[in-house]
Amino acid sequence: MSPRETERILAFDREHIWHPYAPIPATVPVHPVVSAKGVRLTLADGTELIDGMSSWWAAVHGYGHPELDAAVTGQLGRMAHVMFGGLTHPPAVRLAERLVEITPEPLTKVFFADSGSVAVEVAIKMAMQYWRSQGRPERHRLLTVRGGYHGDTFGDMAVCDPVNGMHHLFSDVLARHVFAPPPPLGYSAEPDRAYLDELSRLAAAHAHELAGIIVEPIVQGAGGMRFYAPEYLRALRDIADEHGLLLVLDEIATGFGRTGELWGCDHAEVAPDIMCLGKALTGGYMTMAVTLCTDRVAHGITSGEAGVLMHGPTYMANPLAAAVASASIDLLMSRDWRDEVDTIEAILSSGLGGAAELPGVADVRVLGAIGVVEAREPVDVPAVQKLAMDHGVWLRPFGKLIYAMPPYVCTEDEVDHIAAAMWAIAESL
Ligand SMILES: *Cc1c(COP(=O)(O)O)cnc(C)c1O
């Protein structure tokens, strides 16, 4: 692209296009990408960057993968989309079969949503409709933990962290749920008895008005990139069982191997009643998410007054997205993804280990293919991004967090580059 054309595009973008969590007109630069192949993004001026973010957890196989490209173009030759009301199609059925097979056993029913946020909305609606069907409409609140992130729509925002989730902006219109303190930090930390008691106490105190519990298993993503011990997730499963609550696990970020297990809940060997998947579902190709539930939840909803689940997006089960999602799952299962994730974990751990001693760094943590450097103060995003780009790496920090979740297909050398960029940033703080 000519420098003139690039300038024109950027000028229009700045004035007219909203970017995530950004003002308009923009106050910080965005970078024009013209193509992506393998794990590299190519910018308009020809610069190549190793993508340390997998386009927000999604592009686990990298970009332009021949098998995923073929799944999309093959399906495109048959049909791009048809409505899902009164119709069905092979890509949707194949994907649902595959999801029922690879997710925890009690999950048998599949709802296709068009984004992660909608999948969480549907999960919340399922939990509420379930209790309405039982003749207990007053059980409509959710128990969750602080530090969570579940999406940007109003139902979801109400279960996001009340401070960084910006509840104060909308406090008059958001549903009021029950918040426990954030799970204590540390995947391997000894479980804190006092914390477990607090969870039990809150659940018992509110059980009569609770529909369920919603959390991200093991890794809290956009709410703070915090890892917690499997023991807490097991405790939430027990608490849910004790009070008849539905356990909703938002695996939109953690799913498909990112944490070193296929599902975050596998770390705790528990299964949810309702599970949300998204992000890596389509290997980063198209927007699609799903909400799975058990027979008990589905039957509960269907036996109620409405008799149906009251949701149905226009682009539900989009065939292109479903086809590429099935291909992405096949690809993941055909490779030794566990070994790839373990290798990334080992390189990020050794590459970032010593950074915790640096003066500007509060904490360093690595789990699976996720590496996090937490600064003591909020970082200057454009400056930090520039430093990463000088190292040939694309990173997108937020708040105090500089983090990476590389595509699983990165070579050791490429992960080294990502770790080196993060180290340079840590040193500069
Ligand atoms: C990204 C994310 C969502 C929202 O998904 P979108 O596709 O961005 O709507 C919900 N929950 C978790 C845990 C996420 O990481």
Coordinates of C-alpha atoms and ligand atoms in Angstrom, one line a residue:
M1 CA 0.0 0.0 0.0
S2 CA 1.4 3.4 -0.9
P3 CA 2.3 5.7 2.0
R4 CA -0.4 8.2 0.7
E5 CA -3.1 5.5 0.7
T6 CA -2.0 4.4 4.2
E7 CA -2.2 8.0 5.5
R8 CA -5.7 8.4 4.0
I9 CA -7.0 5.2 5.6
L10 CA -5.5 6.1 9.0
A11 CA -7.0 9.6 8.8
F12 CA -10.5 8.3 8.1
D13 CA -10.1 5.6 10.8
R14 CA -9.1 8.2 13.4
E15 CA -12.1 10.3 12.8
H16 CA -14.9 7.8 12.1
I17 CA -14.2 4.3 13.4
W18 CA -14.6 3.1 17.0
H19 CA -11.8 0.8 18.3
P20 CA -12.1 -1.3 21.4
Y21 CA -12.4 0.8 24.6
A22 CA -11.2 3.9 22.8
P23 CA -12.3 7.5 22.3
I24 CA -13.2 9.0 19.0
P25 CA -11.3 10.7 17.4
A26 CA -8.5 8.4 18.5
T27 CA -5.9 9.8 20.8
V28 CA -3.3 7.0 20.3
P29 CA -2.2 5.5 17.0
V30 CA -3.5 2.3 15.5
H31 CA -1.4 0.2 13.1
P32 CA -2.6 -0.8 9.6
V33 CA -2.3 -4.5 8.9
V34 CA -2.5 -5.6 5.3
S35 CA -2.0 -9.4 5.7
A36 CA -1.4 -12.1 8.1
K37 CA 0.3 -15.5 7.5
G38 CA 1.6 -18.1 10.0
V39 CA 2.3 -16.2 13.2
R40 CA 3.2 -12.9 11.5
L41 CA 1.2 -9.8 10.8
T42 CA 2.4 -7.6 7.9
L43 CA 1.9 -3.9 8.3
A44 CA 1.3 -1.5 5.4
D45 CA 4.9 -0.4 5.4
G46 CA 6.1 -4.0 5.1
T47 CA 7.0 -4.4 8.8
E48 CA 6.5 -8.0 10.0
L49 CA 5.5 -8.6 13.6
I50 CA 5.2 -11.9 15.5
D51 CA 1.7 -11.9 16.9
G52 CA 2.1 -12.4 20.7
M53 CA -1.7 -12.1 21.2
S54 CA -3.2 -14.7 18.9
S55 CA -5.7 -11.9 18.1
W56 CA -7.0 -12.1 21.6
W57 CA -6.7 -15.8 22.3
A58 CA -8.3 -16.8 19.0
A59 CA -5.7 -17.6 16.3
V60 CA -4.2 -20.7 18.0
H61 CA -3.1 -22.2 14.6
G62 CA -1.8 -18.9 13.2
Y63 CA -3.1 -17.1 10.2
G64 CA -3.9 -18.4 6.7
H65 CA -3.6 -22.1 7.7
P66 CA -4.2 -24.2 4.5
E67 CA -6.7 -26.5 6.2
L68 CA -8.7 -23.7 7.7
D69 CA -8.7 -21.7 4.5
A70 CA -9.9 -24.8 2.7
A71 CA -12.7 -25.3 5.2
V72 CA -14.0 -21.8 4.6
T73 CA -13.6 -21.8 0.8
G74 CA -15.1 -25.3 0.5
Q75 CA -18.2 -24.2 2.6
L76 CA -18.4 -20.9 0.6
G77 CA -18.9 -23.0 -2.5
R78 CA -22.0 -24.6 -1.0
M79 CA -23.5 -21.7 1.0
A80 CA -22.3 -18.8 3.1
H81 CA -25.3 -18.6 5.4
V82 CA -28.9 -19.6 5.9
M83 CA -31.3 -18.9 8.7
F84 CA -31.3 -21.4 11.5
G85 CA -35.0 -21.1 12.3
G86 CA -36.7 -24.2 10.8
L87 CA -33.5 -25.2 8.9
T88 CA -30.4 -27.0 9.8
H89 CA -27.2 -27.9 7.9
P90 CA -24.3 -30.3 8.0
P91 CA -21.6 -27.9 9.3
A92 CA -23.7 -27.0 12.4
V93 CA -24.5 -30.7 13.1
R94 CA -20.9 -31.8 12.6
L95 CA -19.6 -29.1 14.9
A96 CA -22.2 -29.8 17.6
E97 CA -21.4 -33.5 17.5
R98 CA -17.7 -32.7 17.9
L99 CA -18.3 -30.3 20.8
V100 CA -20.5 -32.8 22.7
E101 CA -17.7 -35.3 22.2
I102 CA -14.8 -33.2 23.4
T103 CA -16.4 -31.2 26.2
P104 CA -17.1 -32.7 29.7
E105 CA -19.5 -35.5 29.6
P106 CA -22.7 -34.1 31.1
L107 CA -22.8 -31.3 28.5
T108 CA -25.0 -32.5 25.6
K109 CA -27.0 -29.6 24.3
V110 CA -25.5 -26.9 22.1
F111 CA -26.6 -23.3 21.5
F112 CA -24.8 -21.4 18.7
A113 CA -24.2 -17.8 19.5
D114 CA -22.5 -15.2 17.4
S115 CA -20.0 -13.8 19.9
G116 CA -18.6 -14.7 23.3
S117 CA -20.7 -11.9 24.9
V118 CA -23.9 -13.4 23.5
A119 CA -22.9 -16.9 24.6
V120 CA -22.6 -15.5 28.2
E121 CA -26.0 -13.7 27.9
V122 CA -27.5 -17.0 26.8
A123 CA -25.9 -18.9 29.7
I124 CA -27.3 -16.3 32.2
K125 CA -30.7 -16.6 30.5
M126 CA -30.6 -20.4 30.6
A127 CA -29.9 -20.3 34.4
M128 CA -32.8 -17.8 35.0
Q129 CA -35.2 -19.6 32.7
Y130 CA -34.3 -22.9 34.5
W131 CA -35.4 -21.5 37.9
R132 CA -38.5 -19.8 36.4
S133 CA -39.5 -23.2 35.0
Q134 CA -39.1 -24.7 38.5
G135 CA -41.6 -22.1 39.8
R136 CA -38.8 -20.2 41.6
P137 CA -38.5 -16.9 39.6
E138 CA -37.0 -15.2 42.7
R139 CA -33.8 -17.3 42.1
H140 CA -32.5 -14.9 39.5
R141 CA -29.2 -13.6 40.9
L142 CA -25.7 -15.0 40.3
L143 CA -22.8 -15.6 42.6
T144 CA -19.5 -14.6 41.1
V145 CA -16.0 -13.5 42.1
R146 CA -14.4 -10.2 41.7
G147 CA -11.7 -9.8 39.0
G148 CA -13.8 -11.5 36.4
Y149 CA -14.6 -10.6 32.8
H150 CA -17.5 -12.1 30.9
G151 CA -18.2 -9.7 28.0
D152 CA -19.5 -6.2 27.3
T153 CA -23.3 -6.5 27.0
F154 CA -25.4 -5.4 29.9
G155 CA -26.2 -8.9 31.3
D156 CA -22.5 -9.7 31.1
M157 CA -21.2 -6.4 32.5
A158 CA -23.2 -7.1 35.6
V159 CA -21.0 -10.1 36.4
C160 CA -17.7 -8.5 35.4
D161 CA -15.5 -7.1 38.1
P162 CA -17.4 -4.2 39.7
V163 CA -14.4 -1.9 39.7
N164 CA -12.5 -2.4 36.4
G165 CA -15.7 -3.6 34.8
M166 CA -16.9 0.0 35.0
H167 CA -20.1 -0.8 37.1
H168 CA -20.0 2.7 38.4
L169 CA -20.9 4.1 34.9
F170 CA -24.0 2.0 34.7
S171 CA -24.7 1.1 38.4
D172 CA -28.4 2.3 38.1
V173 CA -29.2 -0.1 35.2
L174 CA -27.1 -3.2 35.9
A175 CA -28.5 -6.3 37.5
R176 CA -27.3 -6.8 41.1
H177 CA -25.4 -10.0 41.6
V178 CA -23.5 -11.3 44.6
F179 CA -19.7 -10.8 44.5
A180 CA -17.2 -12.8 46.5
P181 CA -13.6 -11.5 46.8
P182 CA -11.3 -12.4 44.0
P183 CA -9.8 -16.0 44.3
P184 CA -6.4 -15.7 46.0
L185 CA -3.6 -15.5 43.4
G186 CA -1.5 -18.5 42.4
Y187 CA -2.2 -21.7 40.5
S188 CA -0.1 -23.7 43.0
A189 CA -0.9 -21.7 46.1
E190 CA -2.1 -23.6 49.2
P191 CA -5.9 -23.1 49.4
D192 CA -6.9 -20.4 51.9
R193 CA -9.4 -21.8 54.3
A194 CA -10.8 -18.4 55.2
Y195 CA -11.5 -17.7 51.6
L196 CA -13.3 -21.1 51.1
D197 CA -15.4 -20.4 54.2
E198 CA -16.3 -17.0 52.8
L199 CA -17.5 -18.6 49.5
S200 CA -19.6 -21.1 51.5
R201 CA -21.0 -18.3 53.7
L202 CA -22.0 -16.1 50.8
A203 CA -23.6 -19.0 48.9
A204 CA -25.6 -20.1 52.0
A205 CA -26.7 -16.6 52.8
H206 CA -28.0 -16.0 49.3
A207 CA -29.0 -19.5 48.1
H208 CA -32.7 -18.7 48.2
E209 CA -32.2 -16.0 45.5
L210 CA -29.4 -17.5 43.5
A211 CA -29.8 -19.2 40.1
G212 CA -26.2 -20.2 39.8
I213 CA -22.5 -19.4 40.0
I214 CA -20.6 -17.9 37.1
V215 CA -16.8 -17.8 36.9
E216 CA -13.9 -18.2 34.5
P217 CA -12.1 -21.4 35.5
I218 CA -8.5 -21.1 36.7
V219 CA -7.6 -18.1 34.6
Q220 CA -9.4 -14.7 35.0
G221 CA -8.6 -13.1 31.6
A222 CA -9.4 -9.5 30.7
G223 CA -10.4 -8.8 34.4
G224 CA -6.7 -9.0 35.5
M225 CA -4.9 -12.0 34.0
R226 CA -5.0 -13.8 37.4
F227 CA -4.5 -17.5 37.9
Y228 CA -6.0 -19.3 40.8
A229 CA -5.8 -22.8 42.3
P230 CA -8.0 -25.7 41.1
E231 CA -9.1 -26.2 44.7
Y232 CA -11.3 -23.1 44.5
L233 CA -13.1 -24.3 41.4
R234 CA -13.7 -27.7 43.1
A235 CA -15.1 -25.8 46.1
L236 CA -17.5 -23.9 43.8
R237 CA -18.7 -27.1 42.3
D238 CA -19.4 -28.5 45.8
I239 CA -21.1 -25.3 46.9
A240 CA -23.3 -25.4 43.7
D241 CA -24.3 -29.0 44.4
E242 CA -25.0 -28.3 48.1
H243 CA -27.5 -25.5 47.2
G244 CA -28.8 -26.8 43.9
L245 CA -27.1 -23.9 42.0
L246 CA -26.1 -24.2 38.3
L247 CA -22.4 -23.8 37.8
V248 CA -21.7 -21.7 34.7
L249 CA -18.1 -21.8 33.5
D250 CA -17.0 -19.2 31.0
E251 CA -14.3 -21.0 29.1
I252 CA -14.2 -18.4 26.3
A253 CA -10.6 -17.5 26.9
T254 CA -9.4 -20.7 28.7
G255 CA -10.9 -23.3 26.2
F256 CA -9.1 -25.3 23.6
G257 CA -5.9 -26.0 25.5
R258 CA -4.7 -22.4 26.4
T259 CA -4.1 -23.2 30.1
G260 CA -2.3 -26.5 29.4
E261 CA -5.5 -28.6 29.8
L262 CA -8.1 -28.8 27.1
W263 CA -10.6 -27.0 29.4
G264 CA -9.9 -24.9 32.4
C265 CA -12.2 -27.1 34.4
D266 CA -10.0 -30.1 33.6
H267 CA -7.5 -28.7 36.1
A268 CA -10.0 -29.3 38.9
E269 CA -11.7 -32.4 37.3
V270 CA -15.1 -30.9 37.6
A271 CA -17.8 -30.4 35.0
P272 CA -20.1 -27.4 34.7
D273 CA -23.9 -27.4 34.2
I274 CA -23.5 -24.6 31.5
M275 CA -20.3 -23.8 29.6
C276 CA -19.4 -21.0 27.2
L277 CA -16.9 -21.3 24.4
G278 CA -15.7 -18.8 21.9
K279 CA -12.5 -17.1 20.9
A280 CA -10.3 -20.0 19.7
L281 CA -13.5 -22.0 18.7
T282 CA -13.0 -21.0 15.0
G283 CA -9.2 -20.7 15.2
G284 CA -9.6 -17.0 14.9
Y285 CA -11.3 -17.1 11.5
M286 CA -14.9 -16.0 12.2
T287 CA -17.0 -14.8 15.0
M288 CA -18.8 -17.7 16.7
A289 CA -19.4 -18.9 20.2
V290 CA -21.4 -21.6 21.9
T291 CA -23.3 -22.2 25.1
L292 CA -23.5 -25.9 26.1
C293 CA -25.7 -27.3 28.8
T294 CA -26.7 -30.5 30.5
D295 CA -29.8 -32.6 29.9
R296 CA -31.1 -31.4 33.3
V297 CA -30.8 -27.7 32.4
A298 CA -32.3 -28.2 29.0
H299 CA -35.2 -30.3 30.3
G300 CA -35.8 -27.8 33.1
I301 CA -36.1 -24.9 30.6
T302 CA -38.2 -26.8 28.1
S303 CA -40.6 -28.1 30.8
G304 CA -41.4 -24.5 31.9
E305 CA -44.0 -22.0 31.0
A306 CA -42.2 -20.6 27.9
G307 CA -41.4 -24.2 26.8
V308 CA -38.5 -22.8 24.7
L309 CA -35.2 -21.1 25.2
M310 CA -35.9 -17.5 24.4
H311 CA -33.0 -16.7 22.1
G312 CA -32.2 -16.9 18.4
P313 CA -29.6 -14.7 16.7
T314 CA -29.9 -13.9 13.0
Y315 CA -26.5 -15.4 12.2
M316 CA -27.0 -18.4 14.5
A317 CA -24.8 -21.4 13.5
N318 CA -23.4 -19.6 10.5
P319 CA -22.2 -22.3 8.1
L320 CA -18.8 -20.7 7.3
A321 CA -18.0 -20.3 11.0
A322 CA -19.2 -23.8 11.8
A323 CA -17.2 -25.3 9.0
V324 CA -14.0 -23.6 10.1
A325 CA -14.6 -24.4 13.8
S326 CA -14.9 -28.1 13.0
A327 CA -11.7 -27.9 10.9
S328 CA -9.9 -26.0 13.7
I329 CA -10.9 -28.6 16.3
D330 CA -9.7 -31.4 14.0
L331 CA -6.4 -29.6 13.5
L332 CA -6.0 -29.1 17.2
M333 CA -6.7 -32.8 18.0
S334 CA -4.4 -34.0 15.2
R335 CA -1.4 -32.1 16.6
D336 CA 0.3 -32.6 19.9
W337 CA -1.2 -29.3 21.2
R338 CA -0.3 -30.2 24.8
D339 CA 3.4 -30.4 23.9
E340 CA 3.2 -27.1 22.0
V341 CA 1.6 -25.4 25.0
D342 CA 4.0 -27.0 27.4
T343 CA 6.9 -25.7 25.3
I344 CA 5.6 -22.2 25.2
E345 CA 5.1 -22.4 29.0
A346 CA 8.7 -23.5 29.5
I347 CA 10.1 -20.8 27.3
L348 CA 8.0 -18.0 28.7
S349 CA 8.8 -19.2 32.3
S350 CA 12.6 -19.2 31.7
G351 CA 12.5 -16.0 29.6
L352 CA 10.5 -14.0 32.1
G353 CA 11.5 -15.6 35.3
G354 CA 14.0 -13.0 36.5
A355 CA 11.8 -10.1 35.5
A356 CA 10.0 -10.3 38.9
E357 CA 13.2 -8.8 40.4
L358 CA 13.0 -5.6 38.3
P359 CA 12.0 -2.5 40.1
G360 CA 9.0 -1.6 38.0
V361 CA 7.6 -5.2 38.1
A362 CA 5.0 -6.3 40.7
D363 CA 4.6 -9.9 39.5
V364 CA 5.4 -12.4 36.8
R365 CA 3.2 -15.4 36.1
V366 CA 3.0 -18.0 33.5
L367 CA 0.4 -20.8 33.0
G368 CA 0.1 -22.9 29.8
A369 CA 0.6 -20.6 26.8
I370 CA -0.1 -17.5 28.8
G371 CA 2.7 -15.2 30.1
V372 CA 2.0 -12.1 32.2
V373 CA 4.2 -9.3 33.5
E374 CA 2.3 -7.1 36.0
A375 CA 3.8 -3.6 36.4
R376 CA 3.6 -1.6 39.6
E377 CA 1.9 1.3 37.7
P378 CA -0.4 1.4 34.7
V379 CA 1.8 1.4 31.6
D380 CA 2.1 3.9 28.8
V381 CA 0.5 1.7 26.1
P382 CA 1.8 3.4 22.9
A383 CA 5.4 3.5 24.4
V384 CA 5.3 -0.1 25.5
Q385 CA 3.8 -1.2 22.2
K386 CA 6.5 0.7 20.3
L387 CA 9.2 -1.2 22.3
A388 CA 7.6 -4.5 21.5
M389 CA 7.4 -3.5 17.8
D390 CA 11.1 -2.6 17.9
H391 CA 11.6 -6.2 18.9
G392 CA 9.5 -7.4 16.0
V393 CA 6.6 -8.4 18.2
W394 CA 2.9 -7.4 18.5
L395 CA 1.7 -7.0 22.1
R396 CA -1.3 -5.2 23.4
P397 CA -0.9 -4.3 27.1
F398 CA -3.8 -2.9 29.2
G399 CA -3.6 -1.2 32.6
K400 CA -0.6 -2.7 34.5
L401 CA -0.5 -5.8 32.4
I402 CA 1.9 -6.8 29.7
Y403 CA 0.9 -10.2 28.6
A404 CA 1.2 -12.7 25.7
M405 CA -0.8 -15.7 24.6
P406 CA 1.1 -16.8 21.5
P407 CA -0.3 -19.0 18.7
Y408 CA 0.4 -22.7 19.6
V409 CA 2.3 -23.1 16.3
C410 CA 5.0 -20.6 17.2
T411 CA 8.5 -22.0 16.9
E412 CA 10.8 -21.9 20.0
D413 CA 12.7 -19.1 18.4
E414 CA 9.5 -17.0 17.9
V415 CA 8.4 -17.6 21.5
D416 CA 11.9 -16.5 22.6
H417 CA 11.4 -13.3 20.6
I418 CA 8.1 -12.6 22.4
A419 CA 9.7 -13.3 25.8
A420 CA 12.6 -11.0 24.9
A421 CA 10.2 -8.2 24.0
M422 CA 8.4 -8.6 27.3
W423 CA 11.6 -8.6 29.1
A424 CA 12.7 -5.4 27.4
I425 CA 9.4 -3.8 28.4
A426 CA 9.8 -5.0 32.0
E427 CA 13.3 -3.5 32.1
S428 CA 12.0 -0.1 30.8
L429 CA 9.3 0.2 33.5
Ligands
LIG1 C1 -13.5 -12.4 25.4 C2 -14.4 -12.9 26.4 C3 -15.8 -12.8 26.4 C4 -16.5 -12.0 25.4 O1 -16.3 -12.5 24.1 P1 -16.6 -11.6 22.8 O2 -16.5 -12.6 21.7 O3 -15.5 -10.6 22.8 O4 -18.0 -11.0 22.9 C5 -16.5 -13.4 27.5 N1 -15.8 -14.0 28.5 C6 -14.5 -14.2 28.5 C7 -13.9 -15.0 29.6 C8 -13.7 -13.6 27.5 O5 -12.4 -13.8 27.6

